[in-house]
Amino acid sequence: MSILLLILGLWILWKLGIFTLKVLGIIFVLLLIGALVHVLLWPVVILALLVAGYGAFN
């Protein structure tokens, strides 16, 4: 349902002339950076927790 609302909102912005290909490119780059941060961040967090846990119990 939320995806349909998002598409509707983007379509309205497109019609108003606010949402252009440049804005789409910026949104895409932000999403790409966010995805990369998530993909790289979680293994680092898990590794840090494992190291901290290992250090705490030895």
PDBQT receptor file of N, H, CA, C and O in Angstrom, charges set to zero:
ATOM      1  N   MET A   1       0.832  -1.201   0.000  1.00  0.00    +0.000 N 
ATOM      2  CA  MET A   1       0.000   0.000   0.000  1.00  0.00    +0.000 C 
ATOM      3  C   MET A   1       0.871   1.257   0.000  1.00  0.00    +0.000 C 
ATOM      4  O   MET A   1       0.597   2.216  -0.722  1.00  0.00    +0.000 OA
ATOM      5  N   SER A   2       1.924   1.236   0.823  1.00  0.00    +0.000 N 
ATOM      6  H   SER A   2       2.146   0.457   1.409  1.00  0.00    +0.000 HD
ATOM      7  CA  SER A   2       2.783   2.419   0.924  1.00  0.00    +0.000 C 
ATOM      8  C   SER A   2       3.523   2.687  -0.391  1.00  0.00    +0.000 C 
ATOM      9  O   SER A   2       3.825   3.833  -0.721  1.00  0.00    +0.000 OA
ATOM     10  N   ILE A   3       3.813   1.601  -1.143  1.00  0.00    +0.000 N 
ATOM     11  H   ILE A   3       3.568   0.669  -0.875  1.00  0.00    +0.000 HD
ATOM     12  CA  ILE A   3       4.498   1.773  -2.426  1.00  0.00    +0.000 C 
ATOM     13  C   ILE A   3       3.590   2.519  -3.403  1.00  0.00    +0.000 C 
ATOM     14  O   ILE A   3       4.054   3.372  -4.159  1.00  0.00    +0.000 OA
ATOM     15  N   LEU A   4       2.296   2.196  -3.385  1.00  0.00    +0.000 N 
ATOM     16  H   LEU A   4       1.919   1.503  -2.771  1.00  0.00    +0.000 HD
ATOM     17  CA  LEU A   4       1.346   2.890  -4.263  1.00  0.00    +0.000 C 
ATOM     18  C   LEU A   4       1.252   4.367  -3.895  1.00  0.00    +0.000 C 
ATOM     19  O   LEU A   4       1.184   5.224  -4.775  1.00  0.00    +0.000 OA
ATOM     20  N   LEU A   5       1.248   4.667  -2.589  1.00  0.00    +0.000 N 
ATOM     21  H   LEU A   5       1.303   3.971  -1.874  1.00  0.00    +0.000 HD
ATOM     22  CA  LEU A   5       1.205   6.063  -2.146  1.00  0.00    +0.000 C 
ATOM     23  C   LEU A   5       2.476   6.794  -2.565  1.00  0.00    +0.000 C 
ATOM     24  O   LEU A   5       2.417   7.955  -2.970  1.00  0.00    +0.000 OA
ATOM     25  N   LEU A   6       3.613   6.131  -2.471  1.00  0.00    +0.000 N 
ATOM     26  H   LEU A   6       3.661   5.188  -2.142  1.00  0.00    +0.000 HD
ATOM     27  CA  LEU A   6       4.881   6.723  -2.891  1.00  0.00    +0.000 C 
ATOM     28  C   LEU A   6       4.850   7.051  -4.381  1.00  0.00    +0.000 C 
ATOM     29  O   LEU A   6       5.245   8.141  -4.794  1.00  0.00    +0.000 OA
ATOM     30  N   ILE A   7       4.377   6.099  -5.182  1.00  0.00    +0.000 N 
ATOM     31  H   ILE A   7       4.056   5.214  -4.847  1.00  0.00    +0.000 HD
ATOM     32  CA  ILE A   7       4.285   6.308  -6.636  1.00  0.00    +0.000 C 
ATOM     33  C   ILE A   7       3.330   7.458  -6.942  1.00  0.00    +0.000 C 
ATOM     34  O   ILE A   7       3.615   8.289  -7.804  1.00  0.00    +0.000 OA
ATOM     35  N   LEU A   8       2.201   7.507  -6.241  1.00  0.00    +0.000 N 
ATOM     36  H   LEU A   8       1.970   6.832  -5.541  1.00  0.00    +0.000 HD
ATOM     37  CA  LEU A   8       1.232   8.587  -6.443  1.00  0.00    +0.000 C 
ATOM     38  C   LEU A   8       1.852   9.933  -6.099  1.00  0.00    +0.000 C 
ATOM     39  O   LEU A   8       1.685  10.908  -6.832  1.00  0.00    +0.000 OA
ATOM     40  N   GLY A   9       2.579   9.983  -4.965  1.00  0.00    +0.000 N 
ATOM     41  H   GLY A   9       2.715   9.192  -4.369  1.00  0.00    +0.000 HD
ATOM     42  CA  GLY A   9       3.233  11.228  -4.557  1.00  0.00    +0.000 C 
ATOM     43  C   GLY A   9       4.270  11.676  -5.572  1.00  0.00    +0.000 C 
ATOM     44  O   GLY A   9       4.347  12.860  -5.899  1.00  0.00    +0.000 OA
ATOM     45  N   LEU A  10       5.069  10.738  -6.077  1.00  0.00    +0.000 N 
ATOM     46  H   LEU A  10       5.006   9.776  -5.812  1.00  0.00    +0.000 HD
ATOM     47  CA  LEU A  10       6.086  11.072  -7.078  1.00  0.00    +0.000 C 
ATOM     48  C   LEU A  10       5.438  11.554  -8.372  1.00  0.00    +0.000 C 
ATOM     49  O   LEU A  10       5.945  12.463  -9.028  1.00  0.00    +0.000 OA
ATOM     50  N   TRP A  11       4.310  10.935  -8.736  1.00  0.00    +0.000 N 
ATOM     51  H   TRP A  11       3.897  10.196  -8.203  1.00  0.00    +0.000 HD
ATOM     52  CA  TRP A  11       3.604  11.341  -9.954  1.00  0.00    +0.000 C 
ATOM     53  C   TRP A  11       3.077  12.771  -9.820  1.00  0.00    +0.000 C 
ATOM     54  O   TRP A  11       3.165  13.557 -10.763  1.00  0.00    +0.000 OA
ATOM     55  N   ILE A  12       2.531  13.106  -8.649  1.00  0.00    +0.000 N 
ATOM     56  H   ILE A  12       2.459  12.467  -7.883  1.00  0.00    +0.000 HD
ATOM     57  CA  ILE A  12       2.020  14.468  -8.412  1.00  0.00    +0.000 C 
ATOM     58  C   ILE A  12       3.170  15.476  -8.482  1.00  0.00    +0.000 C 
ATOM     59  O   ILE A  12       3.036  16.536  -9.092  1.00  0.00    +0.000 OA
ATOM     60  N   LEU A  13       4.318  15.133  -7.843  1.00  0.00    +0.000 N 
ATOM     61  H   LEU A  13       4.427  14.271  -7.348  1.00  0.00    +0.000 HD
ATOM     62  CA  LEU A  13       5.478  16.021  -7.901  1.00  0.00    +0.000 C 
ATOM     63  C   LEU A  13       5.971  16.187  -9.329  1.00  0.00    +0.000 C 
ATOM     64  O   LEU A  13       6.380  17.276  -9.733  1.00  0.00    +0.000 OA
ATOM     65  N   TRP A  14       5.927  15.086 -10.098  1.00  0.00    +0.000 N 
ATOM     66  H   TRP A  14       5.594  14.202  -9.770  1.00  0.00    +0.000 HD
ATOM     67  CA  TRP A  14       6.334  15.118 -11.512  1.00  0.00    +0.000 C 
ATOM     68  C   TRP A  14       5.453  16.092 -12.283  1.00  0.00    +0.000 C 
ATOM     69  O   TRP A  14       5.945  16.898 -13.072  1.00  0.00    +0.000 OA
ATOM     70  N   LYS A  15       4.125  16.009 -12.043  1.00  0.00    +0.000 N 
ATOM     71  H   LYS A  15       3.725  15.354 -11.402  1.00  0.00    +0.000 HD
ATOM     72  CA  LYS A  15       3.177  16.867 -12.740  1.00  0.00    +0.000 C 
ATOM     73  C   LYS A  15       3.363  18.330 -12.348  1.00  0.00    +0.000 C 
ATOM     74  O   LYS A  15       3.165  19.223 -13.171  1.00  0.00    +0.000 OA
ATOM     75  N   LEU A  16       3.743  18.579 -11.090  1.00  0.00    +0.000 N 
ATOM     76  H   LEU A  16       3.904  17.853 -10.421  1.00  0.00    +0.000 HD
ATOM     77  CA  LEU A  16       3.966  19.950 -10.631  1.00  0.00    +0.000 C 
ATOM     78  C   LEU A  16       5.298  20.499 -11.133  1.00  0.00    +0.000 C 
ATOM     79  O   LEU A  16       5.548  21.702 -11.063  1.00  0.00    +0.000 OA
ATOM     80  N   GLY A  17       6.152  19.607 -11.641  1.00  0.00    +0.000 N 
ATOM     81  H   GLY A  17       5.949  18.630 -11.698  1.00  0.00    +0.000 HD
ATOM     82  CA  GLY A  17       7.436  20.044 -12.174  1.00  0.00    +0.000 C 
ATOM     83  C   GLY A  17       8.532  20.106 -11.120  1.00  0.00    +0.000 C 
ATOM     84  O   GLY A  17       9.644  20.551 -11.403  1.00  0.00    +0.000 OA
ATOM     85  N   ILE A  18       8.218  19.655  -9.886  1.00  0.00    +0.000 N 
ATOM     86  H   ILE A  18       7.314  19.294  -9.656  1.00  0.00    +0.000 HD
ATOM     87  CA  ILE A  18       9.215  19.653  -8.810  1.00  0.00    +0.000 C 
ATOM     88  C   ILE A  18      10.129  18.446  -8.966  1.00  0.00    +0.000 C 
ATOM     89  O   ILE A  18      11.345  18.528  -8.786  1.00  0.00    +0.000 OA
ATOM     90  N   PHE A  19       9.508  17.331  -9.304  1.00  0.00    +0.000 N 
ATOM     91  H   PHE A  19       8.521  17.264  -9.450  1.00  0.00    +0.000 HD
ATOM     92  CA  PHE A  19      10.234  16.061  -9.406  1.00  0.00    +0.000 C 
ATOM     93  C   PHE A  19      10.735  15.899 -10.833  1.00  0.00    +0.000 C 
ATOM     94  O   PHE A  19       9.952  15.647 -11.749  1.00  0.00    +0.000 OA
ATOM     95  N   THR A  20      12.042  16.045 -11.020  1.00  0.00    +0.000 N 
ATOM     96  H   THR A  20      12.679  16.249 -10.276  1.00  0.00    +0.000 HD
ATOM     97  CA  THR A  20      12.633  15.917 -12.358  1.00  0.00    +0.000 C 
ATOM     98  C   THR A  20      13.621  14.761 -12.365  1.00  0.00    +0.000 C 
ATOM     99  O   THR A  20      13.813  14.090 -11.351  1.00  0.00    +0.000 OA
ATOM    100  N   LEU A  21      14.243  14.534 -13.507  1.00  0.00    +0.000 N 
ATOM    101  H   LEU A  21      14.087  15.079 -14.331  1.00  0.00    +0.000 HD
ATOM    102  CA  LEU A  21      15.224  13.448 -13.617  1.00  0.00    +0.000 C 
ATOM    103  C   LEU A  21      16.432  13.714 -12.730  1.00  0.00    +0.000 C 
ATOM    104  O   LEU A  21      17.044  12.778 -12.214  1.00  0.00    +0.000 OA
ATOM    105  N   LYS A  22      16.783  15.002 -12.549  1.00  0.00    +0.000 N 
ATOM    106  H   LYS A  22      16.286  15.762 -12.968  1.00  0.00    +0.000 HD
ATOM    107  CA  LYS A  22      17.900  15.344 -11.674  1.00  0.00    +0.000 C 
ATOM    108  C   LYS A  22      17.582  14.936 -10.233  1.00  0.00    +0.000 C 
ATOM    109  O   LYS A  22      18.422  14.359  -9.543  1.00  0.00    +0.000 OA
ATOM    110  N   VAL A  23      16.365  15.240  -9.791  1.00  0.00    +0.000 N 
ATOM    111  H   VAL A  23      15.682  15.708 -10.352  1.00  0.00    +0.000 HD
ATOM    112  CA  VAL A  23      15.933  14.862  -8.441  1.00  0.00    +0.000 C 
ATOM    113  C   VAL A  23      15.916  13.343  -8.316  1.00  0.00    +0.000 C 
ATOM    114  O   VAL A  23      16.328  12.794  -7.294  1.00  0.00    +0.000 OA
ATOM    115  N   LEU A  24      15.435  12.667  -9.360  1.00  0.00    +0.000 N 
ATOM    116  H   LEU A  24      15.100  13.114 -10.190  1.00  0.00    +0.000 HD
ATOM    117  CA  LEU A  24      15.412  11.201  -9.369  1.00  0.00    +0.000 C 
ATOM    118  C   LEU A  24      16.831  10.646  -9.229  1.00  0.00    +0.000 C 
ATOM    119  O   LEU A  24      17.056   9.682  -8.496  1.00  0.00    +0.000 OA
ATOM    120  N   GLY A  25      17.777  11.253  -9.928  1.00  0.00    +0.000 N 
ATOM    121  H   GLY A  25      17.595  12.035 -10.523  1.00  0.00    +0.000 HD
ATOM    122  CA  GLY A  25      19.177  10.836  -9.831  1.00  0.00    +0.000 C 
ATOM    123  C   GLY A  25      19.723  11.011  -8.428  1.00  0.00    +0.000 C 
ATOM    124  O   GLY A  25      20.424  10.137  -7.919  1.00  0.00    +0.000 OA
ATOM    125  N   ILE A  26      19.405  12.145  -7.792  1.00  0.00    +0.000 N 
ATOM    126  H   ILE A  26      18.835  12.856  -8.205  1.00  0.00    +0.000 HD
ATOM    127  CA  ILE A  26      19.867  12.409  -6.419  1.00  0.00    +0.000 C 
ATOM    128  C   ILE A  26      19.272  11.382  -5.465  1.00  0.00    +0.000 C 
ATOM    129  O   ILE A  26      19.980  10.846  -4.612  1.00  0.00    +0.000 OA
ATOM    130  N   ILE A  27      17.966  11.100  -5.602  1.00  0.00    +0.000 N 
ATOM    131  H   ILE A  27      17.392  11.536  -6.295  1.00  0.00    +0.000 HD
ATOM    132  CA  ILE A  27      17.302  10.111  -4.745  1.00  0.00    +0.000 C 
ATOM    133  C   ILE A  27      17.943   8.743  -4.938  1.00  0.00    +0.000 C 
ATOM    134  O   ILE A  27      18.183   8.023  -3.969  1.00  0.00    +0.000 OA
ATOM    135  N   PHE A  28      18.219   8.383  -6.193  1.00  0.00    +0.000 N 
ATOM    136  H   PHE A  28      18.024   8.967  -6.981  1.00  0.00    +0.000 HD
ATOM    137  CA  PHE A  28      18.829   7.089  -6.494  1.00  0.00    +0.000 C 
ATOM    138  C   PHE A  28      20.208   6.969  -5.852  1.00  0.00    +0.000 C 
ATOM    139  O   PHE A  28      20.539   5.934  -5.274  1.00  0.00    +0.000 OA
ATOM    140  N   VAL A  29      21.014   8.033  -5.954  1.00  0.00    +0.000 N 
ATOM    141  H   VAL A  29      20.745   8.874  -6.424  1.00  0.00    +0.000 HD
ATOM    142  CA  VAL A  29      22.358   8.026  -5.357  1.00  0.00    +0.000 C 
ATOM    143  C   VAL A  29      22.262   7.894  -3.839  1.00  0.00    +0.000 C 
ATOM    144  O   VAL A  29      23.029   7.148  -3.231  1.00  0.00    +0.000 OA
ATOM    145  N   LEU A  30      21.318   8.621  -3.222  1.00  0.00    +0.000 N 
ATOM    146  H   LEU A  30      20.696   9.228  -3.716  1.00  0.00    +0.000 HD
ATOM    147  CA  LEU A  30      21.135   8.532  -1.761  1.00  0.00    +0.000 C 
ATOM    148  C   LEU A  30      20.726   7.126  -1.349  1.00  0.00    +0.000 C 
ATOM    149  O   LEU A  30      21.223   6.600  -0.353  1.00  0.00    +0.000 OA
ATOM    150  N   LEU A  31      19.818   6.511  -2.111  1.00  0.00    +0.000 N 
ATOM    151  H   LEU A  31      19.413   6.938  -2.920  1.00  0.00    +0.000 HD
ATOM    152  CA  LEU A  31      19.388   5.145  -1.806  1.00  0.00    +0.000 C 
ATOM    153  C   LEU A  31      20.544   4.169  -1.977  1.00  0.00    +0.000 C 
ATOM    154  O   LEU A  31      20.697   3.237  -1.189  1.00  0.00    +0.000 OA
ATOM    155  N   LEU A  32      21.355   4.383  -3.004  1.00  0.00    +0.000 N 
ATOM    156  H   LEU A  32      21.231   5.140  -3.644  1.00  0.00    +0.000 HD
ATOM    157  CA  LEU A  32      22.510   3.518  -3.250  1.00  0.00    +0.000 C 
ATOM    158  C   LEU A  32      23.513   3.616  -2.108  1.00  0.00    +0.000 C 
ATOM    159  O   LEU A  32      24.024   2.603  -1.628  1.00  0.00    +0.000 OA
ATOM    160  N   ILE A  33      23.793   4.859  -1.672  1.00  0.00    +0.000 N 
ATOM    161  H   ILE A  33      23.379   5.681  -2.062  1.00  0.00    +0.000 HD
ATOM    162  CA  ILE A  33      24.710   5.064  -0.543  1.00  0.00    +0.000 C 
ATOM    163  C   ILE A  33      24.134   4.429   0.716  1.00  0.00    +0.000 C 
ATOM    164  O   ILE A  33      24.857   3.779   1.470  1.00  0.00    +0.000 OA
ATOM    165  N   GLY A  34      22.834   4.613   0.947  1.00  0.00    +0.000 N 
ATOM    166  H   GLY A  34      22.246   5.142   0.335  1.00  0.00    +0.000 HD
ATOM    167  CA  GLY A  34      22.181   4.020   2.114  1.00  0.00    +0.000 C 
ATOM    168  C   GLY A  34      22.263   2.500   2.094  1.00  0.00    +0.000 C 
ATOM    169  O   GLY A  34      22.509   1.871   3.124  1.00  0.00    +0.000 OA
ATOM    170  N   ALA A  35      22.056   1.913   0.916  1.00  0.00    +0.000 N 
ATOM    171  H   ALA A  35      21.857   2.424   0.080  1.00  0.00    +0.000 HD
ATOM    172  CA  ALA A  35      22.131   0.451   0.798  1.00  0.00    +0.000 C 
ATOM    173  C   ALA A  35      23.554  -0.033   1.066  1.00  0.00    +0.000 C 
ATOM    174  O   ALA A  35      23.751  -1.035   1.754  1.00  0.00    +0.000 OA
ATOM    175  N   LEU A  36      24.547   0.677   0.525  1.00  0.00    +0.000 N 
ATOM    176  H   LEU A  36      24.387   1.491  -0.034  1.00  0.00    +0.000 HD
ATOM    177  CA  LEU A  36      25.943   0.299   0.744  1.00  0.00    +0.000 C 
ATOM    178  C   LEU A  36      26.310   0.397   2.217  1.00  0.00    +0.000 C 
ATOM    179  O   LEU A  36      26.992  -0.479   2.750  1.00  0.00    +0.000 OA
ATOM    180  N   VAL A  37      25.854   1.475   2.883  1.00  0.00    +0.000 N 
ATOM    181  H   VAL A  37      25.301   2.187   2.450  1.00  0.00    +0.000 HD
ATOM    182  CA  VAL A  37      26.134   1.648   4.314  1.00  0.00    +0.000 C 
ATOM    183  C   VAL A  37      25.539   0.488   5.094  1.00  0.00    +0.000 C 
ATOM    184  O   VAL A  37      26.187  -0.064   5.982  1.00  0.00    +0.000 OA
ATOM    185  N   HIS A  38      24.299   0.116   4.763  1.00  0.00    +0.000 N 
ATOM    186  H   HIS A  38      23.773   0.565   4.041  1.00  0.00    +0.000 HD
ATOM    187  CA  HIS A  38      23.660  -0.994   5.472  1.00  0.00    +0.000 C 
ATOM    188  C   HIS A  38      24.387  -2.311   5.230  1.00  0.00    +0.000 C 
ATOM    189  O   HIS A  38      24.617  -3.085   6.160  1.00  0.00    +0.000 OA
ATOM    190  N   VAL A  39      24.746  -2.558   3.976  1.00  0.00    +0.000 N 
ATOM    191  H   VAL A  39      24.559  -1.929   3.221  1.00  0.00    +0.000 HD
ATOM    192  CA  VAL A  39      25.418  -3.811   3.628  1.00  0.00    +0.000 C 
ATOM    193  C   VAL A  39      26.771  -3.910   4.322  1.00  0.00    +0.000 C 
ATOM    194  O   VAL A  39      27.158  -4.981   4.790  1.00  0.00    +0.000 OA
ATOM    195  N   LEU A  40      27.492  -2.783   4.387  1.00  0.00    +0.000 N 
ATOM    196  H   LEU A  40      27.177  -1.913   4.007  1.00  0.00    +0.000 HD
ATOM    197  CA  LEU A  40      28.828  -2.792   4.988  1.00  0.00    +0.000 C 
ATOM    198  C   LEU A  40      28.787  -2.625   6.503  1.00  0.00    +0.000 C 
ATOM    199  O   LEU A  40      29.672  -3.107   7.209  1.00  0.00    +0.000 OA
ATOM    200  N   LEU A  41      27.746  -1.934   7.005  1.00  0.00    +0.000 N 
ATOM    201  H   LEU A  41      27.026  -1.543   6.431  1.00  0.00    +0.000 HD
ATOM    202  CA  LEU A  41      27.698  -1.606   8.438  1.00  0.00    +0.000 C 
ATOM    203  C   LEU A  41      27.381  -2.822   9.293  1.00  0.00    +0.000 C 
ATOM    204  O   LEU A  41      28.020  -3.028  10.325  1.00  0.00    +0.000 OA
ATOM    205  N   TRP A  42      26.406  -3.636   8.888  1.00  0.00    +0.000 N 
ATOM    206  H   TRP A  42      25.886  -3.468   8.050  1.00  0.00    +0.000 HD
ATOM    207  CA  TRP A  42      25.971  -4.738   9.755  1.00  0.00    +0.000 C 
ATOM    208  C   TRP A  42      27.070  -5.761  10.023  1.00  0.00    +0.000 C 
ATOM    209  O   TRP A  42      27.226  -6.160  11.177  1.00  0.00    +0.000 OA
ATOM    210  N   PRO A  43      27.840  -6.209   9.036  1.00  0.00    +0.000 N 
ATOM    211  CA  PRO A  43      28.947  -7.134   9.347  1.00  0.00    +0.000 C 
ATOM    212  C   PRO A  43      29.973  -6.512  10.292  1.00  0.00    +0.000 C 
ATOM    213  O   PRO A  43      30.526  -7.201  11.150  1.00  0.00    +0.000 OA
ATOM    214  N   VAL A  44      30.229  -5.207  10.136  1.00  0.00    +0.000 N 
ATOM    215  H   VAL A  44      29.781  -4.648   9.439  1.00  0.00    +0.000 HD
ATOM    216  CA  VAL A  44      31.182  -4.524  11.018  1.00  0.00    +0.000 C 
ATOM    217  C   VAL A  44      30.647  -4.492  12.445  1.00  0.00    +0.000 C 
ATOM    218  O   VAL A  44      31.394  -4.738  13.392  1.00  0.00    +0.000 OA
ATOM    219  N   VAL A  45      29.357  -4.189  12.606  1.00  0.00    +0.000 N 
ATOM    220  H   VAL A  45      28.751  -3.989  11.837  1.00  0.00    +0.000 HD
ATOM    221  CA  VAL A  45      28.736  -4.149  13.939  1.00  0.00    +0.000 C 
ATOM    222  C   VAL A  45      28.790  -5.540  14.571  1.00  0.00    +0.000 C 
ATOM    223  O   VAL A  45      29.146  -5.669  15.742  1.00  0.00    +0.000 OA
ATOM    224  N   ILE A  46      28.443  -6.571  13.818  1.00  0.00    +0.000 N 
ATOM    225  H   ILE A  46      28.154  -6.465  12.867  1.00  0.00    +0.000 HD
ATOM    226  CA  ILE A  46      28.457  -7.946  14.343  1.00  0.00    +0.000 C 
ATOM    227  C   ILE A  46      29.879  -8.350  14.729  1.00  0.00    +0.000 C 
ATOM    228  O   ILE A  46      30.091  -8.960  15.777  1.00  0.00    +0.000 OA
ATOM    229  N   LEU A  47      30.854  -8.009  13.881  1.00  0.00    +0.000 N 
ATOM    230  H   LEU A  47      30.682  -7.514  13.029  1.00  0.00    +0.000 HD
ATOM    231  CA  LEU A  47      32.255  -8.317  14.165  1.00  0.00    +0.000 C 
ATOM    232  C   LEU A  47      32.717  -7.596  15.425  1.00  0.00    +0.000 C 
ATOM    233  O   LEU A  47      33.410  -8.181  16.258  1.00  0.00    +0.000 OA
ATOM    234  N   ALA A  48      32.336  -6.323  15.570  1.00  0.00    +0.000 N 
ATOM    235  H   ALA A  48      31.773  -5.848  14.893  1.00  0.00    +0.000 HD
ATOM    236  CA  ALA A  48      32.713  -5.550  16.754  1.00  0.00    +0.000 C 
ATOM    237  C   ALA A  48      32.099  -6.161  18.016  1.00  0.00    +0.000 C 
ATOM    238  O   ALA A  48      32.758  -6.228  19.054  1.00  0.00    +0.000 OA
ATOM    239  N   LEU A  49      30.858  -6.602  17.935  1.00  0.00    +0.000 N 
ATOM    240  H   LEU A  49      30.322  -6.547  17.092  1.00  0.00    +0.000 HD
ATOM    241  CA  LEU A  49      30.204  -7.239  19.081  1.00  0.00    +0.000 C 
ATOM    242  C   LEU A  49      30.895  -8.551  19.439  1.00  0.00    +0.000 C 
ATOM    243  O   LEU A  49      31.085  -8.852  20.617  1.00  0.00    +0.000 OA
ATOM    244  N   LEU A  50      31.269  -9.324  18.435  1.00  0.00    +0.000 N 
ATOM    245  H   LEU A  50      31.115  -9.079  17.478  1.00  0.00    +0.000 HD
ATOM    246  CA  LEU A  50      31.973 -10.579  18.685  1.00  0.00    +0.000 C 
ATOM    247  C   LEU A  50      33.329 -10.343  19.345  1.00  0.00    +0.000 C 
ATOM    248  O   LEU A  50      33.703 -11.041  20.288  1.00  0.00    +0.000 OA
ATOM    249  N   VAL A  51      34.058  -9.352  18.838  1.00  0.00    +0.000 N 
ATOM    250  H   VAL A  51      33.755  -8.785  18.072  1.00  0.00    +0.000 HD
ATOM    251  CA  VAL A  51      35.370  -9.024  19.409  1.00  0.00    +0.000 C 
ATOM    252  C   VAL A  51      35.210  -8.517  20.832  1.00  0.00    +0.000 C 
ATOM    253  O   VAL A  51      35.972  -8.904  21.718  1.00  0.00    +0.000 OA
ATOM    254  N   ALA A  52      34.219  -7.646  21.063  1.00  0.00    +0.000 N 
ATOM    255  H   ALA A  52      33.599  -7.331  20.343  1.00  0.00    +0.000 HD
ATOM    256  CA  ALA A  52      33.969  -7.106  22.401  1.00  0.00    +0.000 C 
ATOM    257  C   ALA A  52      33.562  -8.216  23.345  1.00  0.00    +0.000 C 
ATOM    258  O   ALA A  52      34.018  -8.261  24.487  1.00  0.00    +0.000 OA
ATOM    259  N   GLY A  53      32.701  -9.118  22.875  1.00  0.00    +0.000 N 
ATOM    260  H   GLY A  53      32.331  -9.081  21.947  1.00  0.00    +0.000 HD
ATOM    261  CA  GLY A  53      32.273 -10.254  23.706  1.00  0.00    +0.000 C 
ATOM    262  C   GLY A  53      33.431 -11.178  24.022  1.00  0.00    +0.000 C 
ATOM    263  O   GLY A  53      33.545 -11.669  25.145  1.00  0.00    +0.000 OA
ATOM    264  N   TYR A  54      34.289 -11.419  23.049  1.00  0.00    +0.000 N 
ATOM    265  H   TYR A  54      34.196 -11.020  22.137  1.00  0.00    +0.000 HD
ATOM    266  CA  TYR A  54      35.445 -12.283  23.249  1.00  0.00    +0.000 C 
ATOM    267  C   TYR A  54      36.417 -11.647  24.259  1.00  0.00    +0.000 C 
ATOM    268  O   TYR A  54      36.974 -12.318  25.128  1.00  0.00    +0.000 OA
ATOM    269  N   GLY A  55      36.596 -10.321  24.108  1.00  0.00    +0.000 N 
ATOM    270  H   GLY A  55      36.144  -9.776  23.402  1.00  0.00    +0.000 HD
ATOM    271  CA  GLY A  55      37.480  -9.600  25.020  1.00  0.00    +0.000 C 
ATOM    272  C   GLY A  55      36.934  -9.546  26.430  1.00  0.00    +0.000 C 
ATOM    273  O   GLY A  55      37.694  -9.585  27.397  1.00  0.00    +0.000 OA
ATOM    274  N   ALA A  56      35.614  -9.455  26.554  1.00  0.00    +0.000 N 
ATOM    275  H   ALA A  56      34.996  -9.423  25.768  1.00  0.00    +0.000 HD
ATOM    276  CA  ALA A  56      34.992  -9.341  27.887  1.00  0.00    +0.000 C 
ATOM    277  C   ALA A  56      35.067 -10.660  28.651  1.00  0.00    +0.000 C 
ATOM    278  O   ALA A  56      35.163 -10.656  29.878  1.00  0.00    +0.000 OA
ATOM    279  N   PHE A  57      35.025 -11.772  27.950  1.00  0.00    +0.000 N 
ATOM    280  H   PHE A  57      34.947 -11.775  26.953  1.00  0.00    +0.000 HD
ATOM    281  CA  PHE A  57      34.973 -13.071  28.629  1.00  0.00    +0.000 C 
ATOM    282  C   PHE A  57      36.340 -13.734  28.754  1.00  0.00    +0.000 C 
ATOM    283  O   PHE A  57      36.439 -14.864  29.234  1.00  0.00    +0.000 OA
ATOM    284  N   ASN A  58      37.396 -13.041  28.327  1.00  0.00    +0.000 N 
ATOM    285  H   ASN A  58      37.316 -12.123  27.937  1.00  0.00    +0.000 HD
ATOM    286  CA  ASN A  58      38.746 -13.618  28.473  1.00  0.00    +0.000 C 
ATOM    287  C   ASN A  58      39.654 -12.704  29.281  1.00  0.00    +0.000 C 
ATOM    288  O   ASN A  58      40.821 -13.030  29.502  1.00  0.00    +0.000 OA
TER     289      ASN A  58
